[in-house]
C-alpha cells in the first residue's frame, strides 16, 4: 500500500509539473500556438482533437506517457445528466469500457469546463495502449458527446534506448544511451580517460559532430572540461531551451582541438516524454556581456571607464550566496589572496560585500589579527562595491553593483583591460551569522577572463536557468544523492575515551545533512566517525584525546576542543555579549582579565582527500565508510591535549562538542542517566537513505 501511494503521489506531481510547463509555454509561444516540435517537447505526443457531437465538447488530447493523457483547451458545457470521461476498449461507441477519474482523481459527474488544460491518469495501472477510444460519455443515455479514436499502432512517449557511444579516441565508450525525456539523457557506464585538452559533452546538428555545437554542462552543472570516467552512470540535461528534437548527435568532443572522441547519433522523432524543466531567461541591458560560470551562476558586466558594472545572477536558495573575484595569483585561479564580492539577499535587501581572502577558513582572529575570508573593512580596507539593485524571483537571485576599475583600496585587485586575468568563483550557504561558509560549487581548474575582448560579445555564452518541477526524475535523483549518510552515534557504556581528530566535512551528504548546519569545510572525527552523536552517562568520567592542531598562527588548522550548551561553537568568534549567554562546560578557562583561553589543545591529526580526488564528488559515495576509505591521514608528533569531563546533574540533557575557533565542526552529546534502548535512536532509520538511492538507480537504468 505504501508503495502504491508513493507512486500515485509522484505521478500526481508529474502531472502538475506538466500543466505548469504547458501554461508557461503557451504564454511564451506566438499567439498561443505550438509547432510540432513544441508539442512533442512540452506536451507529449499528439493523439487527436475531439469530434464534437453535443454539449460543446472540444479540445485536443496528447499522450504524456504510457498512463497519462493531457487535455488542452478542453471545453464541455456541463449539462449532461450522468457524464464522465470514458475509455472505450473498442472503437465502437458504447458501454464497453471504464470511467477515467477526472483531474482530481475523482469519479464525480463532470462539471463545466472552458478552455482548460489538465492531465488524466488511467485507473488501475491501465495503459493508453489498452484502449481504443476516449470520450466524454453519458452513462444514462449511453451517448458520447465527443470522442477521439486511438490508432492501433499508436506508441505513447517513453524513455528510448538508442545506440552506445562510438569509440574513436581516449577510450571513450558506454552502454546503450537512454533518452529519458525531451531534455534528459542517461549515459550508462561512461568511460573516458580524461586526457583531452578541453573536452566536453557536446551536441549539435548535422550528420556528424562539428565545431558548430553546444557545450552541455556535466552531471553536476559544471562547464569545465569533463573529468575522467570509468564505467560511471551519468545523467546530463540539455542547456537552456534546447531539446532532443533539435539535435542530431551527442559527442565527447574536444573544443580546442576540434576533435570528436566518440559520439552517438540521435534518431529523429523519438517520442519521449515531455521535459519537466521550466527555463527562465535572464535579461541584461543590451551592452552587457555575459559569462556562464556554472549552470547555476552567471556573470554579467559592462565596462564604463573608470568604472565597471556587474550583475551577478544565481539560481540558489534564500540562505545561499554567490561569490566571484580576481584570483590571488597571477598564474592560476587561487582563492588565497583573492579579492571577492559575496552577493546575496536578506529578505528584500540585497548585498554585494567586498571580501579579502587570506586563508581557506571563515574570518577569525589569529593573535589579534583577522584572517580567513574577511570583509575588507575588518582588515583595514573599505567596502568598494556600490550596490545598485537586487531582486529574487523564481528561485533566482540577481544583484547588481558598480566598482572602480582601479580601486584606491590597496587590498583590492585591478580589473585590467589590456590583458587576461585569472578569476575565482563559488556558491554556497550562508552561516548563522550571514557569513559565507565553505562553498558547494566552485571550479577545480583555472578560469581566465579578458574583460575587454569579451565585452559586448558574450550574450550567447549564457543560457536560461532551468527549474526542475516537482516530480521530475532527475530532481528526485538529486535529492536522494544529497540525502544524509546514515548518522553515526557512540552508544556504548564501555567506551570512556574518545579520540578527536580533524577531517573533511564531506559535501551535502556529510556534516551538513547530518547536523542541518553549514560547514567551514572541516569537522571533528570522533573515534574515526564523522561528527557522531555521543551518549554520556551522568556520574561517569570520560576523556577526550584532542588532535585538533596546536598552532595558533593557523587560521584554518587550530581547533581546541570545547563543550558548551549552544550548537555552533566558535566561541572565540563571538562578541563579549554573546559569549556571556553561552554556558561553558569544558575546554575553556578565563584569564584574570576575563578573556577566554582554550585548555584542550593538541597536535594536528588531519584526514584529507588524495591529490587525485575531486572533493566536489563527495556526494557520490553512498556511505561515510566508503568515503572515509579514500582519505589519507597524517599526524604531527606530540602528545594529545586531554579534555576530561564528568557530566553531573547540573548538565543539560543535550550539550555540544565543537571547536574553540570555528563554528559548526562538532555535534551533540546526549547526557543520560542510564544506558537503555529507549535513549538511542532507532537503528533501522539509519539505512533508509541507502535504500532510496538504490531504488532510484534501479528505476532509471532498468526499463
XYZ file of C-alpha atoms in Angstrom:
703
model
C 0.000 0.000 0.000
C 2.791 2.425 0.847
C 4.461 1.786 -2.496
C 1.197 2.341 -4.387
C 0.511 5.566 -2.508
C 4.016 6.842 -3.209
C 3.699 6.004 -6.903
C 0.360 7.821 -7.111
C 1.680 10.933 -5.392
C 4.750 11.001 -7.650
C 2.555 10.679 -10.720
C 0.303 13.482 -9.476
C 3.339 15.716 -9.001
C 4.491 14.913 -12.537
C 1.085 15.853 -13.938
C 1.057 19.150 -12.060
C 4.521 19.921 -13.402
C 3.392 19.221 -16.967
C 0.497 21.644 -16.585
C 2.822 24.360 -15.301
C 5.082 23.883 -18.310
C 2.196 23.819 -20.792
C 0.802 27.076 -19.432
C 4.243 28.693 -19.433
C 4.907 27.541 -22.978
C 1.512 28.803 -24.118
C 2.284 32.219 -22.623
C 5.619 32.491 -24.445
C 4.632 30.969 -27.799
C 3.449 33.119 -30.695
C -0.315 33.706 -30.437
C -0.535 30.740 -28.087
C 0.242 28.293 -30.917
C 2.779 25.457 -30.929
C 4.685 23.846 -33.759
C 5.132 20.070 -33.912
C 8.430 20.124 -32.009
C 6.900 22.268 -29.255
C 4.074 19.743 -28.944
C 6.452 16.821 -28.549
C 8.799 18.589 -26.134
C 6.291 20.404 -23.939
C 3.055 18.430 -24.176
C 3.767 14.905 -25.308
C 2.604 13.034 -28.399
C -0.492 14.324 -30.152
C -3.327 11.787 -30.440
C -6.316 13.666 -31.863
C -8.797 16.513 -31.444
C -12.274 15.760 -30.148
C -15.050 15.012 -32.593
C -17.894 17.189 -31.300
C -21.408 15.723 -31.128
C -23.215 17.509 -28.278
C -22.771 19.881 -25.323
C -19.945 21.891 -26.915
C -17.244 19.285 -26.266
C -13.931 20.342 -27.831
C -10.189 20.212 -27.243
C -7.053 18.246 -28.067
C -5.632 15.110 -26.465
C -1.949 14.207 -26.021
C -0.169 11.188 -24.564
C 2.308 12.275 -21.897
C 3.473 8.739 -21.183
C 2.027 5.226 -21.228
C -0.520 6.023 -18.488
C -1.279 9.728 -18.823
C -3.418 11.864 -21.116
C -3.095 15.636 -21.410
C -6.226 17.522 -22.469
C -5.682 21.067 -23.760
C -8.239 23.792 -24.469
C -10.893 21.358 -23.291
C -14.482 22.591 -23.141
C -17.781 20.982 -22.118
C -20.959 22.817 -21.062
C -21.579 20.586 -18.016
C -25.221 19.903 -18.866
C -25.039 16.148 -19.254
C -27.040 14.129 -16.710
C -24.583 11.344 -15.867
C -21.446 12.255 -17.804
C -17.860 11.063 -17.272
C -14.524 10.735 -19.005
C -14.690 7.304 -20.597
C -12.086 4.941 -22.026
C -13.529 2.561 -24.582
C -11.996 -0.836 -25.165
C -13.396 -0.970 -28.713
C -13.590 1.593 -31.493
C -17.389 1.407 -31.439
C -19.474 3.851 -29.425
C -20.992 2.017 -26.487
C -20.666 0.936 -22.861
C -17.632 -1.316 -23.391
C -15.015 0.452 -21.292
C -14.445 2.156 -17.955
C -14.635 5.540 -16.226
C -11.439 7.606 -16.162
C -11.114 9.724 -12.989
C -11.043 13.482 -13.515
C -8.017 15.721 -12.981
C -8.518 15.481 -9.206
C -8.659 11.683 -9.220
C -12.432 11.708 -8.593
C -15.187 9.865 -10.447
C -17.833 12.544 -9.963
C -20.211 13.620 -12.710
C -18.352 16.124 -14.872
C -18.851 19.837 -14.260
C -18.428 22.627 -16.803
C -15.024 23.164 -18.466
C -13.949 26.138 -20.562
C -10.653 26.022 -22.492
C -8.950 24.166 -19.651
C -5.638 22.236 -19.640
C -5.236 19.234 -17.322
C -3.973 15.660 -17.140
C -5.857 12.412 -16.564
C -4.374 9.140 -15.343
C -5.902 5.881 -16.464
C -7.068 3.856 -13.432
C -5.685 0.597 -12.043
C -2.414 0.766 -13.962
C -4.145 0.587 -17.343
C -2.195 1.899 -20.323
C -3.134 4.022 -23.309
C -2.303 1.028 -25.490
C -5.139 -0.861 -23.728
C -7.852 1.490 -25.032
C -9.193 2.248 -28.499
C -11.363 5.250 -27.790
C -11.570 8.145 -25.341
C -14.813 10.040 -24.880
C -16.974 12.384 -22.857
C -19.709 9.835 -22.277
C -23.143 9.875 -20.628
C -23.972 6.593 -18.916
C -27.716 7.255 -18.621
C -28.199 7.832 -22.350
C -25.195 5.706 -23.449
C -24.248 8.557 -25.726
C -20.855 10.127 -26.472
C -20.869 13.927 -26.505
C -17.393 13.997 -28.032
C -14.650 11.442 -28.615
C -11.344 10.531 -30.218
C -10.124 7.253 -31.682
C -6.679 5.932 -30.745
C -4.929 4.198 -33.621
C -3.978 0.554 -33.171
C -0.317 1.321 -33.842
C -0.170 4.383 -31.547
C 3.026 4.325 -29.476
C 2.911 6.588 -26.375
C 6.000 8.549 -25.347
C 8.508 6.598 -23.271
C 12.231 6.691 -22.476
C 14.064 5.407 -25.549
C 17.216 3.326 -25.615
C 19.461 4.183 -28.567
C 22.980 3.183 -29.608
C 26.118 3.376 -27.488
C 28.929 5.901 -27.902
C 31.356 5.022 -30.664
C 34.979 4.568 -29.600
C 37.321 6.824 -31.569
C 39.918 8.184 -29.116
C 40.759 8.379 -25.397
C 38.974 5.108 -24.568
C 35.521 6.652 -24.939
C 32.750 4.072 -24.571
C 29.376 3.490 -22.948
C 26.475 1.115 -22.828
C 23.342 1.927 -24.838
C 22.340 5.527 -24.181
C 18.835 6.265 -22.903
C 16.905 9.421 -23.776
C 14.788 9.823 -20.645
C 12.729 12.803 -21.801
C 12.920 15.785 -24.138
C 15.915 17.275 -22.298
C 17.478 14.494 -20.225
C 19.995 11.905 -21.445
C 21.365 8.969 -19.465
C 24.817 7.641 -20.403
C 25.288 4.310 -18.589
C 28.808 3.007 -17.899
C 30.565 6.019 -19.439
C 34.312 5.625 -19.873
C 36.762 8.377 -20.881
C 40.420 8.686 -19.853
C 40.232 12.426 -19.072
C 43.328 13.293 -21.112
C 41.749 15.633 -23.649
C 42.669 19.324 -23.656
C 39.251 20.994 -23.492
C 36.775 18.136 -23.662
C 33.039 18.441 -23.037
C 29.686 16.807 -23.558
C 28.776 18.367 -26.906
C 25.592 18.313 -29.014
C 24.620 19.749 -32.363
C 23.003 19.345 -35.742
C 24.241 17.664 -38.889
C 25.275 14.140 -39.779
C 28.461 14.133 -37.651
C 29.953 16.170 -34.780
C 31.436 19.516 -35.791
C 32.674 22.677 -34.038
C 29.232 24.214 -34.578
C 27.807 22.599 -31.491
C 26.788 23.462 -27.953
C 28.545 22.534 -24.705
C 26.303 20.615 -22.306
C 27.008 21.040 -18.569
C 28.247 17.890 -16.882
C 26.156 15.903 -14.407
C 26.940 18.450 -11.670
C 26.240 21.539 -13.769
C 29.879 22.469 -14.453
C 31.045 23.840 -17.797
C 34.678 22.943 -17.083
C 36.368 20.260 -19.210
C 34.944 16.926 -18.113
C 36.823 14.615 -15.771
C 37.881 11.029 -16.352
C 35.097 8.441 -16.106
C 35.478 4.725 -15.583
C 32.191 2.921 -16.065
C 30.180 5.718 -14.419
C 26.435 6.182 -14.951
C 25.969 9.829 -15.952
C 22.793 11.862 -16.476
C 23.057 15.178 -18.344
C 20.458 17.823 -19.187
C 20.450 19.831 -22.408
C 21.087 23.524 -21.618
C 18.605 26.381 -21.854
C 15.579 25.627 -24.015
C 17.448 23.107 -26.190
C 15.567 19.804 -26.598
C 16.288 16.388 -28.057
C 14.267 17.141 -31.205
C 16.693 19.955 -32.069
C 19.912 17.899 -32.058
C 21.264 15.097 -34.247
C 24.220 13.857 -32.206
C 25.855 13.722 -28.791
C 29.644 13.671 -28.645
C 32.563 13.558 -26.249
C 34.257 16.430 -28.064
C 37.448 18.424 -27.587
C 36.611 22.044 -28.354
C 40.222 23.259 -28.510
C 41.475 20.646 -30.973
C 38.069 20.274 -32.688
C 38.272 16.511 -32.279
C 35.438 14.024 -31.841
C 36.489 11.309 -29.355
C 33.250 9.323 -29.642
C 29.624 10.032 -30.456
C 26.129 8.680 -30.950
C 23.521 9.766 -33.493
C 20.125 10.832 -32.156
C 17.270 9.301 -34.179
C 14.529 11.634 -35.354
C 11.087 11.688 -33.744
C 11.986 9.604 -30.717
C 8.648 10.224 -28.976
C 9.952 10.602 -25.442
C 8.036 12.143 -22.513
C 7.964 15.940 -22.330
C 10.592 17.528 -20.131
C 9.621 18.681 -16.645
C 12.113 21.548 -16.771
C 10.980 25.153 -16.920
C 13.508 27.576 -18.421
C 13.911 31.114 -17.045
C 15.718 33.520 -19.361
C 17.619 36.397 -17.724
C 17.724 39.733 -19.487
C 20.527 42.267 -19.076
C 20.971 45.677 -20.676
C 21.949 45.227 -24.311
C 25.549 46.388 -23.913
C 26.332 43.931 -21.113
C 28.475 40.871 -21.728
C 27.601 37.593 -20.044
C 29.779 34.680 -18.932
C 28.202 31.413 -17.780
C 30.380 30.284 -14.865
C 28.180 27.320 -13.941
C 24.755 26.044 -14.861
C 23.504 27.983 -11.815
C 25.703 31.115 -11.982
C 26.094 33.962 -14.490
C 28.429 36.971 -14.502
C 27.163 39.968 -16.495
C 29.339 43.063 -16.878
C 29.705 46.337 -18.741
C 32.847 48.482 -18.873
C 32.117 52.153 -18.312
C 35.580 53.543 -17.556
C 36.752 54.435 -14.994
C 34.180 52.020 -13.537
C 32.794 48.610 -14.375
C 29.217 47.471 -13.766
C 28.474 43.925 -12.656
C 25.322 41.865 -12.399
C 25.597 38.528 -10.601
C 22.749 36.093 -11.228
C 22.489 32.808 -9.354
C 19.952 30.026 -9.055
C 20.141 29.432 -5.326
C 18.208 29.184 -2.081
C 17.337 32.160 0.088
C 20.155 31.409 2.531
C 22.817 30.927 -0.144
C 25.478 33.225 -1.539
C 27.299 33.627 -4.848
C 30.830 34.981 -4.995
C 33.431 35.828 -7.577
C 36.557 37.938 -7.898
C 40.067 38.354 -9.225
C 42.392 35.488 -8.287
C 45.014 35.794 -5.598
C 47.617 34.588 -8.104
C 48.660 35.981 -11.488
C 49.428 32.459 -12.702
C 46.310 30.470 -11.792
C 42.883 30.619 -10.181
C 43.557 30.736 -6.437
C 41.293 31.626 -3.527
C 44.057 32.682 -1.129
C 44.771 36.346 -1.754
C 41.673 36.795 -3.921
C 39.589 39.967 -3.948
C 35.999 38.696 -3.707
C 32.498 40.055 -3.956
C 29.998 37.997 -1.949
C 26.419 38.633 -3.080
C 23.156 37.517 -1.510
C 19.769 38.726 -0.359
C 18.447 39.024 3.175
C 14.686 39.207 2.823
C 14.202 42.193 0.474
C 17.675 43.685 0.955
C 20.495 42.901 -1.438
C 24.203 42.805 -0.619
C 27.403 42.849 -2.687
C 30.066 42.795 0.009
C 33.786 43.305 -0.605
C 35.890 40.487 0.908
C 39.588 39.721 1.195
C 40.775 36.100 1.395
C 43.901 35.290 3.403
C 43.075 31.662 4.297
C 40.570 28.934 3.413
C 38.604 29.469 6.597
C 35.833 31.710 7.904
C 37.061 35.029 9.215
C 38.602 34.685 12.668
C 41.105 36.490 14.862
C 44.584 34.986 14.839
C 46.751 36.527 17.554
C 44.756 39.741 17.370
C 44.539 39.993 13.563
C 41.670 38.949 11.319
C 42.469 36.136 8.892
C 40.406 33.987 6.569
C 37.518 35.094 4.354
C 37.041 38.559 5.866
C 35.188 41.701 4.915
C 37.604 44.346 3.663
C 36.508 46.654 6.464
C 37.855 44.191 9.066
C 41.338 44.025 7.535
C 41.938 47.747 7.081
C 40.262 48.150 3.695
C 36.963 49.602 2.576
C 33.707 48.487 1.012
C 34.423 49.328 -2.636
C 31.214 47.969 -4.196
C 28.306 50.333 -4.830
C 25.066 48.345 -4.848
C 22.562 49.458 -7.476
C 19.741 46.896 -7.325
C 18.849 43.398 -6.188
C 15.901 41.082 -6.723
C 14.811 37.492 -6.254
C 12.246 35.704 -8.392
C 11.558 32.072 -9.300
C 14.453 30.938 -7.130
C 16.909 33.190 -8.997
C 18.796 35.944 -7.171
C 20.142 38.939 -9.097
C 22.497 41.517 -7.552
C 23.920 44.489 -9.489
C 26.747 46.752 -8.348
C 29.469 49.122 -9.576
C 33.186 49.009 -8.885
C 36.173 51.157 -9.910
C 38.489 49.503 -12.441
C 41.401 50.638 -10.273
C 40.391 50.938 -6.629
C 42.134 53.242 -4.127
C 41.931 50.388 -1.601
C 45.342 48.621 -1.645
C 43.611 45.337 -0.778
C 41.516 45.434 -3.961
C 42.625 43.906 -7.253
C 42.679 45.787 -10.546
C 40.393 44.806 -13.431
C 42.826 45.014 -16.381
C 41.506 45.916 -19.830
C 44.646 45.122 -21.835
C 45.259 41.552 -20.671
C 43.548 38.436 -19.384
C 43.143 37.824 -15.674
C 42.515 34.686 -13.636
C 39.307 34.742 -11.633
C 37.694 32.624 -8.926
C 34.045 31.954 -8.159
C 31.977 29.950 -5.690
C 28.441 29.297 -4.475
C 27.432 28.023 -1.062
C 25.384 28.554 2.077
C 25.406 31.471 4.482
C 26.034 30.519 8.087
C 24.025 31.612 11.115
C 25.860 34.967 11.093
C 25.085 35.560 7.380
C 28.727 34.936 6.520
C 29.829 32.645 3.656
C 30.536 29.065 4.702
C 32.536 26.532 2.705
C 31.404 26.581 -0.920
C 29.400 23.801 -2.545
C 30.091 24.787 -6.164
C 33.471 26.014 -7.375
C 35.823 25.378 -10.321
C 38.570 22.812 -9.978
C 40.727 24.238 -12.766
C 41.719 27.691 -13.937
C 39.204 30.265 -15.139
C 40.534 33.118 -17.256
C 38.713 36.223 -18.440
C 39.626 39.113 -20.733
C 37.176 41.879 -19.919
C 37.848 43.986 -22.993
C 37.916 41.265 -25.652
C 34.861 39.540 -24.173
C 32.954 42.794 -23.797
C 29.822 43.012 -25.907
C 30.295 39.582 -27.493
C 29.183 37.119 -24.864
C 25.393 37.285 -24.929
C 25.228 33.831 -26.476
C 27.551 32.365 -23.837
C 24.763 32.417 -21.256
C 21.859 30.001 -21.119
C 18.495 30.095 -19.411
C 18.251 28.836 -15.855
C 16.451 25.516 -15.543
C 13.921 24.850 -12.817
C 13.082 21.209 -12.183
C 9.382 20.792 -11.491
C 8.311 18.673 -8.526
C 8.040 15.044 -9.539
C 10.842 15.140 -12.103
C 13.010 12.020 -12.032
C 16.290 13.944 -12.147
C 15.178 16.152 -9.260
C 14.342 13.083 -7.168
C 17.737 11.600 -8.011
C 19.497 14.812 -6.957
C 17.534 14.939 -3.711
C 18.398 11.356 -2.871
C 22.049 11.833 -3.778
C 22.149 14.697 -1.263
C 20.311 12.747 1.458
C 22.283 12.354 4.670
C 24.594 9.427 5.073
C 23.451 7.115 7.854
C 24.126 9.013 11.054
C 26.728 7.719 13.466
C 26.421 7.522 17.212
C 28.556 6.165 20.013
C 26.221 4.500 22.492
C 28.462 2.174 24.464
C 28.811 2.105 28.240
C 32.305 0.611 27.921
C 33.712 3.497 25.851
C 35.212 6.125 28.159
C 37.966 7.500 25.886
C 37.382 9.401 22.653
C 39.975 10.283 20.026
C 39.122 13.649 18.404
C 40.781 14.384 15.043
C 40.029 16.662 12.072
C 38.751 15.658 8.623
C 36.731 16.918 5.647
C 33.060 17.745 6.210
C 32.206 15.766 3.054
C 29.754 17.642 0.862
C 25.999 17.870 1.222
C 25.593 14.265 2.374
C 28.096 14.613 5.183
C 28.233 17.129 8.005
C 25.615 19.495 6.569
C 22.984 16.799 6.102
C 23.788 15.055 9.393
C 23.533 18.197 11.531
C 21.467 20.596 9.414
C 24.204 23.212 9.886
C 26.601 24.893 7.492
C 30.258 23.899 7.483
C 33.640 25.582 7.252
C 34.892 22.571 5.269
C 36.334 20.617 8.212
C 34.694 18.668 11.013
C 35.521 16.671 14.117
C 36.060 12.944 13.636
C 35.427 11.137 16.928
C 36.883 7.624 17.066
C 37.034 7.747 13.269
C 33.382 8.753 12.780
C 32.180 11.993 11.183
C 30.501 14.162 13.849
C 28.832 11.283 15.692
C 26.225 11.815 18.372
C 27.721 10.827 21.730
C 25.822 9.322 24.664
C 27.462 10.016 28.038
C 26.110 8.960 31.424
C 25.990 11.344 34.330
C 28.458 10.488 37.063
C 30.954 8.723 34.793
C 34.285 10.255 33.794
C 35.243 10.493 30.118
C 38.463 11.562 28.437
C 38.867 13.211 25.033
C 42.276 12.914 23.362
C 42.397 16.061 21.244
C 44.336 16.227 17.955
C 42.903 19.476 16.553
C 46.111 21.410 15.909
C 48.233 23.471 18.300
C 49.482 26.263 16.031
C 47.596 29.461 16.972
C 49.066 31.202 13.898
C 46.939 28.996 11.615
C 43.518 30.382 10.708
C 42.426 27.036 9.275
C 44.020 24.298 11.382
C 43.895 25.411 15.020
C 40.953 23.729 16.754
C 40.934 23.322 20.527
C 38.001 21.172 21.648
C 35.259 22.735 23.771
C 31.901 21.629 25.180
C 29.090 24.173 25.613
C 25.307 24.347 25.697
C 24.962 26.026 22.276
C 25.130 24.103 18.986
C 27.550 26.082 16.815
C 30.804 26.599 18.696
C 33.439 29.052 17.505
C 33.372 30.645 20.952
C 36.361 32.857 20.158
C 34.471 34.479 17.240
C 31.563 35.574 19.404
C 31.103 39.040 20.832
C 31.509 39.540 24.582
C 27.749 39.882 24.933
C 27.057 36.648 23.051
C 29.769 34.800 24.981
C 28.127 35.796 28.239
C 24.988 33.912 27.204
C 26.814 30.637 26.499
C 27.337 28.096 29.246
C 30.856 26.684 29.004
C 31.034 23.129 30.339
C 34.596 22.154 29.417
C 37.610 23.214 27.361
C 37.755 26.933 28.244
C 39.213 28.804 31.180
C 39.153 32.548 31.731
C 42.139 34.771 32.463
C 42.200 37.375 35.201
C 41.067 39.888 32.607
C 38.099 37.685 31.763
C 39.401 36.605 28.359
C 38.653 33.024 27.248
C 41.562 30.653 26.759
C 41.281 27.074 25.418
C 42.654 24.213 27.501
C 42.273 21.140 25.244
C 44.965 21.800 22.630
C 46.932 19.069 20.879
C 48.937 18.356 17.719
C 47.107 18.056 14.422
C 45.818 14.741 13.102
C 44.246 15.506 9.735
C 42.393 13.314 7.247
C 42.227 14.789 3.754
C 41.470 13.965 0.134
C 44.113 12.401 -2.049
C 45.661 14.691 -4.640
C 43.832 12.899 -7.466
C 40.427 13.095 -5.754
C 37.880 15.807 -6.540
C 36.126 16.757 -3.308
C 33.182 18.084 -5.325
C 32.281 14.421 -5.906
C 31.977 13.527 -2.210
C 28.204 13.193 -2.528
C 28.590 10.242 -4.897
C 29.667 7.946 -2.053
C 26.660 6.023 -0.671
C 28.076 5.845 2.877
C 30.603 7.627 5.043
C 32.570 4.402 5.406
C 33.216 4.199 1.653
C 34.111 7.880 1.552
C 36.429 7.560 4.550
C 38.407 4.753 2.918
C 39.533 7.162 0.170
C 41.101 9.660 2.611
C 44.720 9.833 3.689
C 45.615 10.686 7.281
C 48.685 12.109 8.958
C 49.541 13.204 12.500
C 52.022 15.712 13.829
C 54.304 14.480 16.612
C 53.420 15.147 20.223
C 51.064 14.136 22.986
C 47.346 14.867 22.579
C 45.540 17.533 24.503
C 43.355 15.981 27.191
C 39.824 17.090 27.984
C 38.412 15.184 30.944
C 34.772 15.581 31.907
C 32.317 14.113 34.398
C 28.744 15.111 33.474
C 26.599 15.689 36.552
C 23.029 16.570 37.418
C 23.553 20.244 36.548
C 24.415 19.466 32.936
C 21.617 19.913 30.366
C 20.317 16.788 28.649
C 21.877 17.938 25.367
C 25.240 19.694 25.056
C 27.628 20.116 22.120
C 31.287 19.468 21.362
C 32.831 21.959 18.943
C 35.910 23.976 18.028
C 37.009 26.982 20.059
C 37.997 28.942 16.935
C 35.456 27.993 14.259
C 31.741 27.288 14.188
C 29.936 24.144 13.062
C 32.522 21.400 13.352
C 31.003 19.150 16.015
C 27.633 17.845 17.123
C 25.519 16.638 20.017
C 26.305 14.983 23.292
C 23.254 13.335 24.838
C 23.659 13.366 28.620
C 21.705 10.438 30.055
C 21.054 8.929 33.465
C 21.367 5.325 32.291
C 22.162 3.381 29.129
C 18.910 1.933 27.823
C 17.498 1.190 24.389
C 14.890 3.913 24.796
C 17.667 6.527 24.836
C 19.179 5.520 21.490
C 17.904 6.452 18.035
C 16.308 3.502 16.170
C 18.975 1.883 14.026
C 16.533 0.911 11.256
C 16.102 4.538 10.202
C 19.821 4.887 9.571
C 19.740 2.674 6.483
C 16.829 4.451 4.812
C 18.824 6.842 2.533
C 20.790 3.929 1.053
C 17.581 2.120 0.122
C 16.225 5.219 -1.627
C 19.352 5.758 -3.710
C 19.475 2.112 -4.766
C 15.837 2.157 -5.826
C 16.303 5.335 -7.832
C 19.247 3.974 -9.807
C 17.300 0.768 -10.481
C 14.347 2.796 -11.771
C 16.410 4.913 -14.171
C 18.675 2.286 -15.618
C 16.393 -0.755 -15.740
C 13.489 -0.436 -18.111
